[in-house]
PDB file of C-alpha atoms in Angstrom:
ATOM      1  CA  MET A   1     142.401 109.417 293.559  1.00 44.00           C
ATOM      2  CA  THR A   2     139.647 106.820 293.678  1.00 42.00           C
ATOM      3  CA  ALA A   3     140.557 104.671 296.563  1.00 42.00           C
ATOM      4  CA  PRO A   4     141.194 100.735 296.361  1.00 41.00           C
ATOM      5  CA  TYR A   5     138.770  98.034 296.506  1.00 36.00           C
ATOM      6  CA  GLY A   6     137.942  97.524 300.428  1.00 40.00           C
ATOM      7  CA  GLN A   7     139.777 100.742 301.255  1.00 41.00           C
ATOM      8  CA  PRO A   8     137.947 103.677 303.472  1.00 42.00           C
ATOM      9  CA  GLY A   9     136.377 106.107 300.970  1.00 43.00           C
ATOM     10  CA  SER A  10     136.051 103.676 298.849  1.00 41.00           C
ATOM     11  CA  GLY A  11     132.350 103.074 298.975  1.00 42.00           C
ATOM     12  CA  GLN A  12     132.742  99.308 299.089  1.00 44.00           C
ATOM     13  CA  GLN A  13     132.421  96.190 300.385  1.00 43.00           C
ATOM     14  CA  GLY A  14     135.745  94.216 301.493  1.00 42.00           C
ATOM     15  CA  SER A  15     133.759  91.044 300.677  1.00 41.00           C
ATOM     16  CA  GLY A  16     132.488  89.025 297.728  1.00 41.00           C
ATOM     17  CA  GLN A  17     133.814  90.625 294.361  1.00 40.00           C
ATOM     18  CA  PHE A  18     136.087  92.766 294.942  1.00 39.00           C
ATOM     19  CA  GLY A  19     133.436  94.257 296.933  1.00 41.00           C
ATOM     20  CA  ALA A  20     130.706  94.129 294.601  1.00 43.00           C
ATOM     21  CA  ARG A  21     127.747  91.932 294.096  1.00 44.00           C
ATOM     22  CA  ALA A  22     127.409  88.792 292.188  1.00 44.00           C
ATOM     23  CA  GLY A  23     125.794  89.659 288.673  1.00 45.00           C
ATOM     24  CA  GLN A  24     125.823  93.876 289.561  1.00 47.00           C
ATOM     25  CA  ARG A  25     126.386  95.679 286.422  1.00 47.00           C
ATOM     26  CA  PRO A  26     128.810  98.737 287.144  1.00 47.00           C
ATOM     27  CA  SER A  27     126.847 101.882 285.495  1.00 50.00           C
ATOM     28  CA  GLY A  28     128.227 104.965 284.114  1.00 53.00           C
ATOM     29  CA  PRO A  29     127.177 108.482 285.005  1.00 63.00           C
ATOM     30  CA  ALA A  30     124.145 109.275 282.422  1.00 68.00           C
ATOM     31  CA  PRO A  31     125.275 111.545 279.407  1.00 71.00           C
ATOM     32  CA  SER A  32     123.977 114.871 280.085  1.00 78.00           C
ATOM     33  CA  PRO A  33     121.823 116.617 277.541  1.00 76.00           C
ATOM     34  CA  GLY A  34     124.894 118.469 275.712  1.00 77.00           C
ATOM     35  CA  ASP A  35     126.347 115.266 275.350  1.00 79.00           C
ATOM     36  CA  ARG A  36     123.690 113.742 273.249  1.00 81.00           C
ATOM     37  CA  ALA A  37     122.791 116.755 271.413  1.00 82.00           C
ATOM     38  CA  ARG A  38     126.650 116.924 270.431  1.00 80.00           C
ATOM     39  CA  GLN A  39     126.545 112.773 269.337  1.00 80.00           C
ATOM     40  CA  GLU A  40     123.173 113.552 267.569  1.00 81.00           C
ATOM     41  CA  ALA A  41     124.529 116.775 265.288  1.00 79.00           C
ATOM     42  CA  GLN A  42     128.198 113.986 264.909  1.00 74.00           C
ATOM     43  CA  LEU A  43     125.939 111.634 263.716  1.00 76.00           C
ATOM     44  CA  ALA A  44     123.841 113.942 261.308  1.00 77.00           C
ATOM     45  CA  GLU A  45     127.282 115.320 259.956  1.00 72.00           C
ATOM     46  CA  ALA A  46     128.634 111.890 259.021  1.00 70.00           C
ATOM     47  CA  ARG A  47     125.321 110.892 257.188  1.00 76.00           C
ATOM     48  CA  ALA A  48     125.527 114.128 255.308  1.00 74.00           C
ATOM     49  CA  PHE A  49     129.196 113.637 254.784  1.00 68.00           C
ATOM     50  CA  ALA A  50     128.710 110.185 253.626  1.00 71.00           C
ATOM     51  CA  GLU A  51     125.412 110.741 251.153  1.00 75.00           C
ATOM     52  CA  GLN A  52     128.118 113.939 249.880  1.00 72.00           C
ATOM     53  CA  VAL A  53     130.422 111.624 248.559  1.00 72.00           C
ATOM     54  CA  ALA A  54     128.109 109.151 247.388  1.00 75.00           C
ATOM     55  CA  ARG A  55     126.986 111.843 245.148  1.00 79.00           C
ATOM     56  CA  MET A  56     130.993 113.324 244.021  1.00 85.00           C
ATOM     57  CA  SER A  57     132.039 112.046 240.460  1.00 90.00           C
ATOM     58  CA  VAL A  58     134.765 113.504 238.531  1.00 93.00           C
ATOM     59  CA  THR A  59     135.071 113.438 234.351  1.00 96.00           C
ATOM     60  CA  VAL A  60     138.153 113.145 232.582  1.00 97.00           C
ATOM     61  CA  THR A  61     138.437 113.113 228.480  1.00 98.00           C
ATOM     62  CA  SER A  62     140.962 111.766 226.988  1.00 97.00           C
ATOM     63  CA  PRO A  63     143.899 113.847 225.144  1.00 96.00           C
ATOM     64  CA  ASP A  64     142.346 113.127 222.106  1.00 96.00           C
ATOM     65  CA  HIS A  65     139.213 112.525 222.645  1.00 97.00           C
ATOM     66  CA  ALA A  66     138.638 109.353 222.313  1.00 97.00           C
ATOM     67  CA  VAL A  67     137.901 108.232 225.802  1.00 98.00           C
ATOM     68  CA  THR A  68     135.341 110.104 227.983  1.00 98.00           C
ATOM     69  CA  VAL A  69     135.009 108.408 231.866  1.00 97.00           C
ATOM     70  CA  THR A  70     133.116 109.064 234.794  1.00 96.00           C
ATOM     71  CA  ALA A  71     134.666 108.005 238.192  1.00 92.00           C
ATOM     72  CA  GLY A  72     132.723 107.914 241.322  1.00 88.00           C
ATOM     73  CA  PRO A  73     133.766 106.818 245.374  1.00 83.00           C
ATOM     74  CA  GLY A  74     136.535 104.537 245.275  1.00 78.00           C
ATOM     75  CA  GLY A  75     137.625 105.257 241.338  1.00 80.00           C
ATOM     76  CA  ALA A  76     134.732 103.003 240.362  1.00 87.00           C
ATOM     77  CA  LEU A  77     133.362 103.664 236.471  1.00 92.00           C
ATOM     78  CA  THR A  78     130.244 105.115 236.425  1.00 93.00           C
ATOM     79  CA  GLU A  79     130.064 105.891 233.032  1.00 96.00           C
ATOM     80  CA  LEU A  80     132.223 105.277 229.646  1.00 97.00           C
ATOM     81  CA  GLU A  81     131.857 107.223 226.572  1.00 97.00           C
ATOM     82  CA  LEU A  82     133.825 106.701 223.232  1.00 98.00           C
ATOM     83  CA  SER A  83     133.700 108.569 219.911  1.00 97.00           C
ATOM     84  CA  SER A  84     134.177 108.015 216.992  1.00 96.00           C
ATOM     85  CA  ARG A  85     138.025 108.606 217.062  1.00 97.00           C
ATOM     86  CA  ALA A  86     138.063 105.789 219.528  1.00 97.00           C
ATOM     87  CA  ILE A  87     137.576 102.651 216.712  1.00 96.00           C
ATOM     88  CA  PRO A  88     140.677 103.537 214.727  1.00 97.00           C
ATOM     89  CA  LEU A  89     142.808 103.118 217.885  1.00 97.00           C
ATOM     90  CA  GLY A  90     142.967  99.517 217.958  1.00 97.00           C
ATOM     91  CA  GLY A  91     141.639  97.212 220.482  1.00 97.00           C
ATOM     92  CA  GLN A  92     144.915  97.217 222.503  1.00 96.00           C
ATOM     93  CA  ALA A  93     145.614 100.948 222.511  1.00 97.00           C
ATOM     94  CA  LEU A  94     142.236 101.397 223.136  1.00 98.00           C
ATOM     95  CA  GLY A  95     142.214  99.676 226.361  1.00 97.00           C
ATOM     96  CA  GLN A  96     145.343 101.652 227.350  1.00 97.00           C
ATOM     97  CA  ALA A  97     143.805 104.705 226.728  1.00 97.00           C
ATOM     98  CA  ILE A  98     140.474 103.333 228.518  1.00 98.00           C
ATOM     99  CA  THR A  99     142.961 102.623 231.440  1.00 97.00           C
ATOM    100  CA  GLU A 100     144.959 105.422 231.563  1.00 97.00           C
ATOM    101  CA  THR A 101     141.957 107.698 231.699  1.00 97.00           C
ATOM    102  CA  LEU A 102     140.035 105.747 233.898  1.00 96.00           C
ATOM    103  CA  ARG A 103     143.702 106.506 236.513  1.00 94.00           C
ATOM    104  CA  THR A 104     143.226 109.749 235.701  1.00 96.00           C
ATOM    105  CA  ALA A 105     139.647 110.222 236.771  1.00 95.00           C
ATOM    106  CA  ALA A 106     140.367 108.419 240.137  1.00 92.00           C
ATOM    107  CA  ALA A 107     142.980 110.249 241.176  1.00 92.00           C
ATOM    108  CA  ARG A 108     141.347 113.297 240.781  1.00 93.00           C
ATOM    109  CA  PHE A 109     138.365 111.800 242.571  1.00 89.00           C
ATOM    110  CA  GLN A 110     141.144 111.317 245.191  1.00 86.00           C
ATOM    111  CA  GLU A 111     142.424 115.128 245.341  1.00 88.00           C
ATOM    112  CA  GLN A 112     138.680 116.000 245.427  1.00 85.00           C
ATOM    113  CA  LEU A 113     137.836 113.694 248.026  1.00 81.00           C
ATOM    114  CA  ALA A 114     140.861 114.408 250.549  1.00 80.00           C
ATOM    115  CA  ALA A 115     140.002 118.649 249.701  1.00 80.00           C
ATOM    116  CA  GLU A 116     136.753 117.643 251.019  1.00 75.00           C
ATOM    117  CA  THR A 117     137.914 115.910 254.302  1.00 70.00           C
ATOM    118  CA  ALA A 118     140.810 118.062 254.983  1.00 68.00           C
ATOM    119  CA  GLY A 119     138.788 119.808 257.752  1.00 60.00           C
ATOM    120  CA  LEU A 120     136.590 116.670 258.964  1.00 58.00           C
ATOM    121  CA  SER A 121     139.060 114.638 260.436  1.00 48.00           C
ATOM    122  CA  ARG A 122     139.341 113.661 263.637  1.00 50.00           C
ATOM    123  CA  ALA A 123     140.907 110.295 263.168  1.00 45.00           C
ATOM    124  CA  GLY A 124     144.331 111.887 261.901  1.00 44.00           C
ATOM    125  CA  ALA A 125     145.596 111.799 257.645  1.00 46.00           C
ATOM    126  CA  GLY A 126     143.957 109.172 255.958  1.00 50.00           C
ATOM    127  CA  LEU A 127     140.054 109.258 256.061  1.00 48.00           C
ATOM    128  CA  ALA A 128     140.059 109.614 252.392  1.00 48.00           C
ATOM    129  CA  ASP A 129     142.054 106.673 251.437  1.00 51.00           C
ATOM    130  CA  ILE A 130     139.957 104.697 254.072  1.00 46.00           C
ATOM    131  CA  LEU A 131     136.417 106.420 252.213  1.00 45.00           C
ATOM    132  CA  SER A 132     137.419 105.099 249.444  1.00 49.00           C
ATOM    133  CA  GLY A 133     137.931 101.573 250.289  1.00 51.00           C
ATOM    134  CA  GLY A 134     141.299 101.130 251.318  1.00 52.00           C
ATOM    135  CA  LEU A 135     142.660 100.109 255.006  1.00 48.00           C
ATOM    136  CA  PRO A 136     144.030 102.093 257.710  1.00 48.00           C
ATOM    137  CA  PRO A 137     148.009 100.963 258.083  1.00 50.00           C
ATOM    138  CA  VAL A 138     148.854  98.678 260.887  1.00 49.00           C
ATOM    139  CA  PRO A 139     149.312 100.116 264.454  1.00 52.00           C
ATOM    140  CA  ALA A 140     152.064  99.858 265.841  1.00 53.00           C
ATOM    141  CA  ALA A 141     151.976  97.985 269.390  1.00 50.00           C
ATOM    142  CA  GLU A 142     153.490  98.856 272.379  1.00 53.00           C
ATOM    143  CA  PRO A 143     154.826  95.407 273.733  1.00 55.00           C
ATOM    144  CA  LEU A 144     154.590  94.561 276.995  1.00 51.00           C
ATOM    145  CA  PRO A 145     157.828  93.963 279.101  1.00 54.00           C
ATOM    146  CA  ASP A 146     158.923  90.512 279.478  1.00 56.00           C
ATOM    147  CA  LEU A 147     159.528  90.322 283.388  1.00 52.00           C
ATOM    148  CA  GLY A 148     160.770  87.259 283.366  1.00 55.00           C
ATOM    149  CA  PRO A 149     159.113  83.746 285.415  1.00 59.00           C
ATOM    150  CA  GLU A 150     161.260  85.720 288.624  1.00 59.00           C
ATOM    151  CA  ALA A 151     159.043  88.397 288.563  1.00 57.00           C
ATOM    152  CA  GLU A 152     156.201  86.640 288.593  1.00 57.00           C
ATOM    153  CA  GLU A 153     156.844  84.153 291.017  1.00 61.00           C
ATOM    154  CA  LEU A 154     157.610  86.943 293.072  1.00 60.00           C
ATOM    155  CA  ALA A 155     154.284  89.047 292.861  1.00 59.00           C
ATOM    156  CA  ALA A 156     152.120  85.863 293.004  1.00 60.00           C
ATOM    157  CA  GLU A 157     154.112  85.762 296.491  1.00 61.00           C
ATOM    158  CA  GLU A 158     153.328  88.982 297.264  1.00 59.00           C
ATOM    159  CA  LEU A 159     149.328  88.589 296.368  1.00 56.00           C
ATOM    160  CA  ALA A 160     149.451  85.171 298.615  1.00 59.00           C
ATOM    161  CA  ASP A 161     150.955  87.679 301.351  1.00 60.00           C
ATOM    162  CA  SER A 162     148.897  90.230 300.638  1.00 57.00           C
ATOM    163  CA  GLU A 163     145.742  90.743 303.184  1.00 58.00           C
ATOM    164  CA  GLY A 164     142.422  91.505 301.111  1.00 57.00           C
ATOM    165  CA  PRO A 165     139.937  88.796 299.096  1.00 61.00           C
ATOM    166  CA  GLU A 166     141.626  86.369 296.781  1.00 62.00           C
ATOM    167  CA  VAL A 167     141.928  87.122 293.118  1.00 58.00           C
ATOM    168  CA  PRO A 168     139.966  84.683 290.797  1.00 67.00           C
ATOM    169  CA  ALA A 169     142.811  83.015 288.692  1.00 67.00           C
ATOM    170  CA  GLU A 170     140.249  83.717 285.792  1.00 69.00           C
ATOM    171  CA  LEU A 171     140.891  87.540 286.183  1.00 65.00           C
ATOM    172  CA  ALA A 172     144.544  86.938 287.268  1.00 66.00           C
ATOM    173  CA  GLU A 173     144.823  85.592 283.853  1.00 73.00           C
ATOM    174  CA  LEU A 174     143.220  87.671 281.833  1.00 73.00           C
ATOM    175  CA  PRO A 175     146.030  90.260 281.404  1.00 75.00           C
ATOM    176  CA  GLN A 176     148.123  87.606 279.400  1.00 76.00           C
ATOM    177  CA  ARG A 177     144.714  86.518 277.640  1.00 76.00           C
ATOM    178  CA  LEU A 178     144.121  90.125 276.688  1.00 78.00           C
ATOM    179  CA  LYS A 179     147.491  90.447 275.169  1.00 77.00           C
ATOM    180  CA  ALA A 180     147.591  87.400 273.126  1.00 77.00           C
ATOM    181  CA  GLU A 181     144.441  88.724 271.812  1.00 74.00           C
ATOM    182  CA  ALA A 182     145.725  91.386 270.695  1.00 75.00           C
ATOM    183  CA  GLU A 183     148.855  90.212 269.221  1.00 76.00           C
ATOM    184  CA  ARG A 184     146.880  87.638 267.107  1.00 75.00           C
ATOM    185  CA  GLN A 185     144.492  90.599 265.710  1.00 73.00           C
ATOM    186  CA  LEU A 186     147.404  92.693 265.180  1.00 74.00           C
ATOM    187  CA  ALA A 187     148.952  89.753 263.408  1.00 76.00           C
ATOM    188  CA  GLY A 188     146.096  88.965 261.476  1.00 71.00           C
ATOM    189  CA  TYR A 189     145.301  92.570 260.253  1.00 70.00           C
ATOM    190  CA  ALA A 190     148.765  92.521 258.915  1.00 75.00           C
ATOM    191  CA  ARG A 191     148.755  89.983 257.157  1.00 75.00           C
ATOM    192  CA  LEU A 192     145.490  90.987 255.753  1.00 67.00           C
ATOM    193  CA  THR A 193     147.014  93.863 254.250  1.00 73.00           C
ATOM    194  CA  GLU A 194     150.279  91.776 252.581  1.00 74.00           C
ATOM    195  CA  GLU A 195     147.145  89.122 251.090  1.00 71.00           C
ATOM    196  CA  LEU A 196     145.349  92.270 249.654  1.00 68.00           C
ATOM    197  CA  ALA A 197     148.462  94.056 247.906  1.00 75.00           C
ATOM    198  CA  VAL A 198     148.665  90.995 245.792  1.00 72.00           C
ATOM    199  CA  LEU A 199     145.687  90.065 245.105  1.00 83.00           C
ATOM    200  CA  SER A 200     144.217  90.740 241.978  1.00 87.00           C
ATOM    201  CA  THR A 201     140.892  89.942 239.798  1.00 92.00           C
ATOM    202  CA  THR A 202     140.145  89.430 236.409  1.00 95.00           C
ATOM    203  CA  VAL A 203     137.226  88.499 234.434  1.00 95.00           C
ATOM    204  CA  THR A 204     135.994  88.416 230.559  1.00 96.00           C
ATOM    205  CA  SER A 205     133.429  89.711 229.028  1.00 96.00           C
ATOM    206  CA  PRO A 206     130.551  86.852 228.489  1.00 94.00           C
ATOM    207  CA  ASP A 207     131.348  87.134 224.713  1.00 94.00           C
ATOM    208  CA  ARG A 208     135.648  86.867 225.332  1.00 95.00           C
ATOM    209  CA  ALA A 209     135.871  90.244 223.544  1.00 96.00           C
ATOM    210  CA  VAL A 210     136.807  92.182 226.456  1.00 97.00           C
ATOM    211  CA  SER A 211     138.569  91.178 229.717  1.00 97.00           C
ATOM    212  CA  VAL A 212     139.718  93.215 232.475  1.00 97.00           C
ATOM    213  CA  THR A 213     142.149  93.040 235.420  1.00 96.00           C
ATOM    214  CA  VAL A 214     141.683  94.081 239.237  1.00 93.00           C
ATOM    215  CA  ALA A 215     144.374  94.901 241.929  1.00 90.00           C
ATOM    216  CA  GLN A 216     144.203  96.961 244.899  1.00 83.00           C
ATOM    217  CA  GLY A 217     140.642  98.526 243.789  1.00 83.00           C
ATOM    218  CA  ALA A 218     141.992  99.789 240.465  1.00 90.00           C
ATOM    219  CA  VAL A 219     141.794  98.905 237.310  1.00 94.00           C
ATOM    220  CA  THR A 220     145.232  97.723 235.810  1.00 94.00           C
ATOM    221  CA  GLU A 221     144.574  96.184 232.276  1.00 96.00           C
ATOM    222  CA  ILE A 222     141.750  96.623 229.389  1.00 97.00           C
ATOM    223  CA  SER A 223     141.810  94.035 226.643  1.00 97.00           C
ATOM    224  CA  ILE A 224     140.068  94.607 223.574  1.00 98.00           C
ATOM    225  CA  GLU A 225     139.753  92.382 220.788  1.00 97.00           C
ATOM    226  CA  ASP A 226     139.850  94.014 217.277  1.00 97.00           C
ATOM    227  CA  SER A 227     136.842  92.084 216.029  1.00 96.00           C
ATOM    228  CA  VAL A 228     134.432  93.678 218.639  1.00 96.00           C
ATOM    229  CA  LEU A 229     135.479  97.003 217.557  1.00 97.00           C
ATOM    230  CA  ARG A 230     133.362  96.387 214.394  1.00 96.00           C
ATOM    231  CA  HIS A 231     130.249  96.974 216.831  1.00 96.00           C
ATOM    232  CA  GLY A 232     130.571 100.685 217.348  1.00 96.00           C
ATOM    233  CA  PRO A 233     131.690 102.959 220.175  1.00 97.00           C
ATOM    234  CA  ALA A 234     128.554 102.661 221.911  1.00 97.00           C
ATOM    235  CA  ASN A 235     128.183  99.159 222.525  1.00 97.00           C
ATOM    236  CA  VAL A 236     132.045  98.709 222.756  1.00 97.00           C
ATOM    237  CA  ALA A 237     131.692 101.200 225.968  1.00 97.00           C
ATOM    238  CA  ARG A 238     128.598  98.934 227.076  1.00 97.00           C
ATOM    239  CA  ILE A 239     130.483  95.984 227.198  1.00 97.00           C
ATOM    240  CA  VAL A 240     134.011  97.397 228.584  1.00 97.00           C
ATOM    241  CA  GLN A 241     131.840  99.286 231.299  1.00 96.00           C
ATOM    242  CA  GLY A 242     130.006  95.973 231.762  1.00 94.00           C
ATOM    243  CA  THR A 243     132.977  93.744 232.561  1.00 96.00           C
ATOM    244  CA  VAL A 244     135.180  96.852 234.466  1.00 95.00           C
ATOM    245  CA  GLN A 245     132.023  96.428 236.684  1.00 91.00           C
ATOM    246  CA  GLN A 246     132.256  93.102 237.255  1.00 93.00           C
ATOM    247  CA  ALA A 247     135.295  93.084 237.779  1.00 93.00           C
ATOM    248  CA  HIS A 248     135.295  95.380 241.273  1.00 90.00           C
ATOM    249  CA  VAL A 249     132.209  92.810 242.181  1.00 89.00           C
ATOM    250  CA  GLU A 250     134.095  90.481 242.261  1.00 90.00           C
ATOM    251  CA  ALA A 251     136.905  92.000 243.432  1.00 88.00           C
ATOM    252  CA  SER A 252     135.107  92.988 246.482  1.00 84.00           C
ATOM    253  CA  LEU A 253     133.904  89.739 247.195  1.00 86.00           C
ATOM    254  CA  LYS A 254     137.444  87.941 247.358  1.00 85.00           C
ATOM    255  CA  MET A 255     138.129  91.034 249.655  1.00 81.00           C
ATOM    256  CA  ALA A 256     135.406  89.863 251.518  1.00 80.00           C
ATOM    257  CA  SER A 257     136.191  86.992 252.091  1.00 80.00           C
ATOM    258  CA  LEU A 258     139.686  87.617 252.790  1.00 79.00           C
ATOM    259  CA  VAL A 259     138.888  90.395 255.912  1.00 77.00           C
ATOM    260  CA  GLN A 260     135.919  87.313 257.171  1.00 78.00           C
ATOM    261  CA  GLU A 261     138.581  84.819 258.401  1.00 77.00           C
ATOM    262  CA  LEU A 262     140.251  88.028 260.276  1.00 73.00           C
ATOM    263  CA  THR A 263     137.147  88.803 261.662  1.00 74.00           C
ATOM    264  CA  GLY A 264     135.369  85.046 262.099  1.00 74.00           C
ATOM    265  CA  PRO A 265     132.246  84.628 262.252  1.00 74.00           C
ATOM    266  CA  ALA A 266     130.573  87.005 264.570  1.00 73.00           C
ATOM    267  CA  LEU A 267     129.889  89.386 261.427  1.00 74.00           C
ATOM    268  CA  ASN A 268     129.083  88.443 258.294  1.00 78.00           C
ATOM    269  CA  ILE A 269     131.428  90.539 256.044  1.00 73.00           C
ATOM    270  CA  ARG A 270     130.071  88.685 252.858  1.00 73.00           C
ATOM    271  CA  GLU A 271     126.756  88.735 253.079  1.00 78.00           C
ATOM    272  CA  MET A 272     127.140  92.801 253.923  1.00 76.00           C
ATOM    273  CA  VAL A 273     129.502  93.292 250.636  1.00 70.00           C
ATOM    274  CA  GLU A 274     126.181  90.658 248.429  1.00 72.00           C
ATOM    275  CA  SER A 275     123.895  92.989 249.718  1.00 73.00           C
ATOM    276  CA  ALA A 276     125.122  95.823 248.496  1.00 70.00           C
ATOM    277  CA  ILE A 277     125.724  94.444 244.824  1.00 69.00           C
ATOM    278  CA  PRO A 278     123.361  95.478 241.928  1.00 69.00           C
ATOM    279  CA  GLU A 279     120.649  92.105 241.145  1.00 70.00           C
ATOM    280  CA  GLY A 280     121.953  90.266 238.182  1.00 67.00           C
ATOM    281  CA  MET A 281     125.934  91.089 238.907  1.00 69.00           C
ATOM    282  CA  LEU A 282     127.276  88.751 241.740  1.00 72.00           C
ATOM    283  CA  PRO A 283     129.284  85.999 239.769  1.00 72.00           C
ATOM    284  CA  GLY A 284     126.656  83.092 238.221  1.00 64.00           C
ATOM    285  CA  GLU A 285     123.715  84.607 238.976  1.00 61.00           C
ATOM    286  CA  SER A 286     120.689  83.901 236.304  1.00 49.00           C
ATOM    287  CA  GLY A 287     121.094  87.396 234.243  1.00 53.00           C
ATOM    288  CA  SER A 288     124.641  88.472 234.927  1.00 56.00           C
ATOM    289  CA  GLY A 289     126.221  86.880 232.119  1.00 57.00           C
ATOM    290  CA  TYR A 290     129.741  86.278 233.571  1.00 61.00           C
ATOM    291  CA  GLY A 291     130.121  83.089 235.178  1.00 50.00           C
ATOM    292  CA  GLY A 292     132.787  83.652 237.828  1.00 53.00           C
ATOM    293  CA  SER A 293     136.466  85.293 237.450  1.00 57.00           C
ATOM    294  CA  GLU A 294     140.572  84.562 237.206  1.00 57.00           C
ATOM    295  CA  GLY A 295     142.107  85.808 239.782  1.00 53.00           C
ATOM    296  CA  GLY A 296     144.321  85.223 242.887  1.00 52.00           C
ATOM    297  CA  ARG A 297     147.885  86.556 244.141  1.00 43.00           C
ATOM    298  CA  ARG A 298     150.362  87.952 241.798  1.00 42.00           C
TER     299      ARG A 298
END
């Protein structure tokens, strides 16, 4: 057991800031070569796995062979093919078929990802969900016991009567400040998950023929006007795919703004998200063809 500050055997002097020189920073043991090697191996494994996830994809074809979709990480639509059988379905039925096929592909991708991560997760269940863009559950916080004012007064009296260096006021208040900050962050995280659960984004193609709604990171509805079907399967697929991808972009930006409110200015989440978006796809950006989205909390 380590001796208290200022007591024999502690290796510290009993004066000053708890025996430590002002401005002196405590130093811990340097990592051993074995520890460094393990850390480097874990980092290499994580990088290799991230690259593997980025290359993963699942392709699904609808039962009537009218729609074929390829989904990547997060269930994102990376390729859409429509056969000649798609056009006779009509716009409404075709939109539903694409939505259902994409949902199936996203679910199969999630199953594949869960199988790949089964032997890797040291942090418990849910790694596949996090890698696909989900948030881990709000951690349960053990509330600190409220001892009441009498206990606080008694502790203050005992501290005043005890021998040894006087505890600085800011240090004495530190536990309560840490508790208040932890409770604030947990409340903010819980509020964030609730807001993300009801957040939806709807984007319409430049010709107003296709609209796509994204909620909780997944496409929930695709509406296609019958008039656009005359352009043929390939052109319809291109318009739908572009609108789906734009909807995901704008949903990601909305989510980033909500997360930014929780993290504060210390970390620019929105800038990080924008840097990962391909050129020309930011809302209102020249060449995107999309002027912005409708959306909000359902």
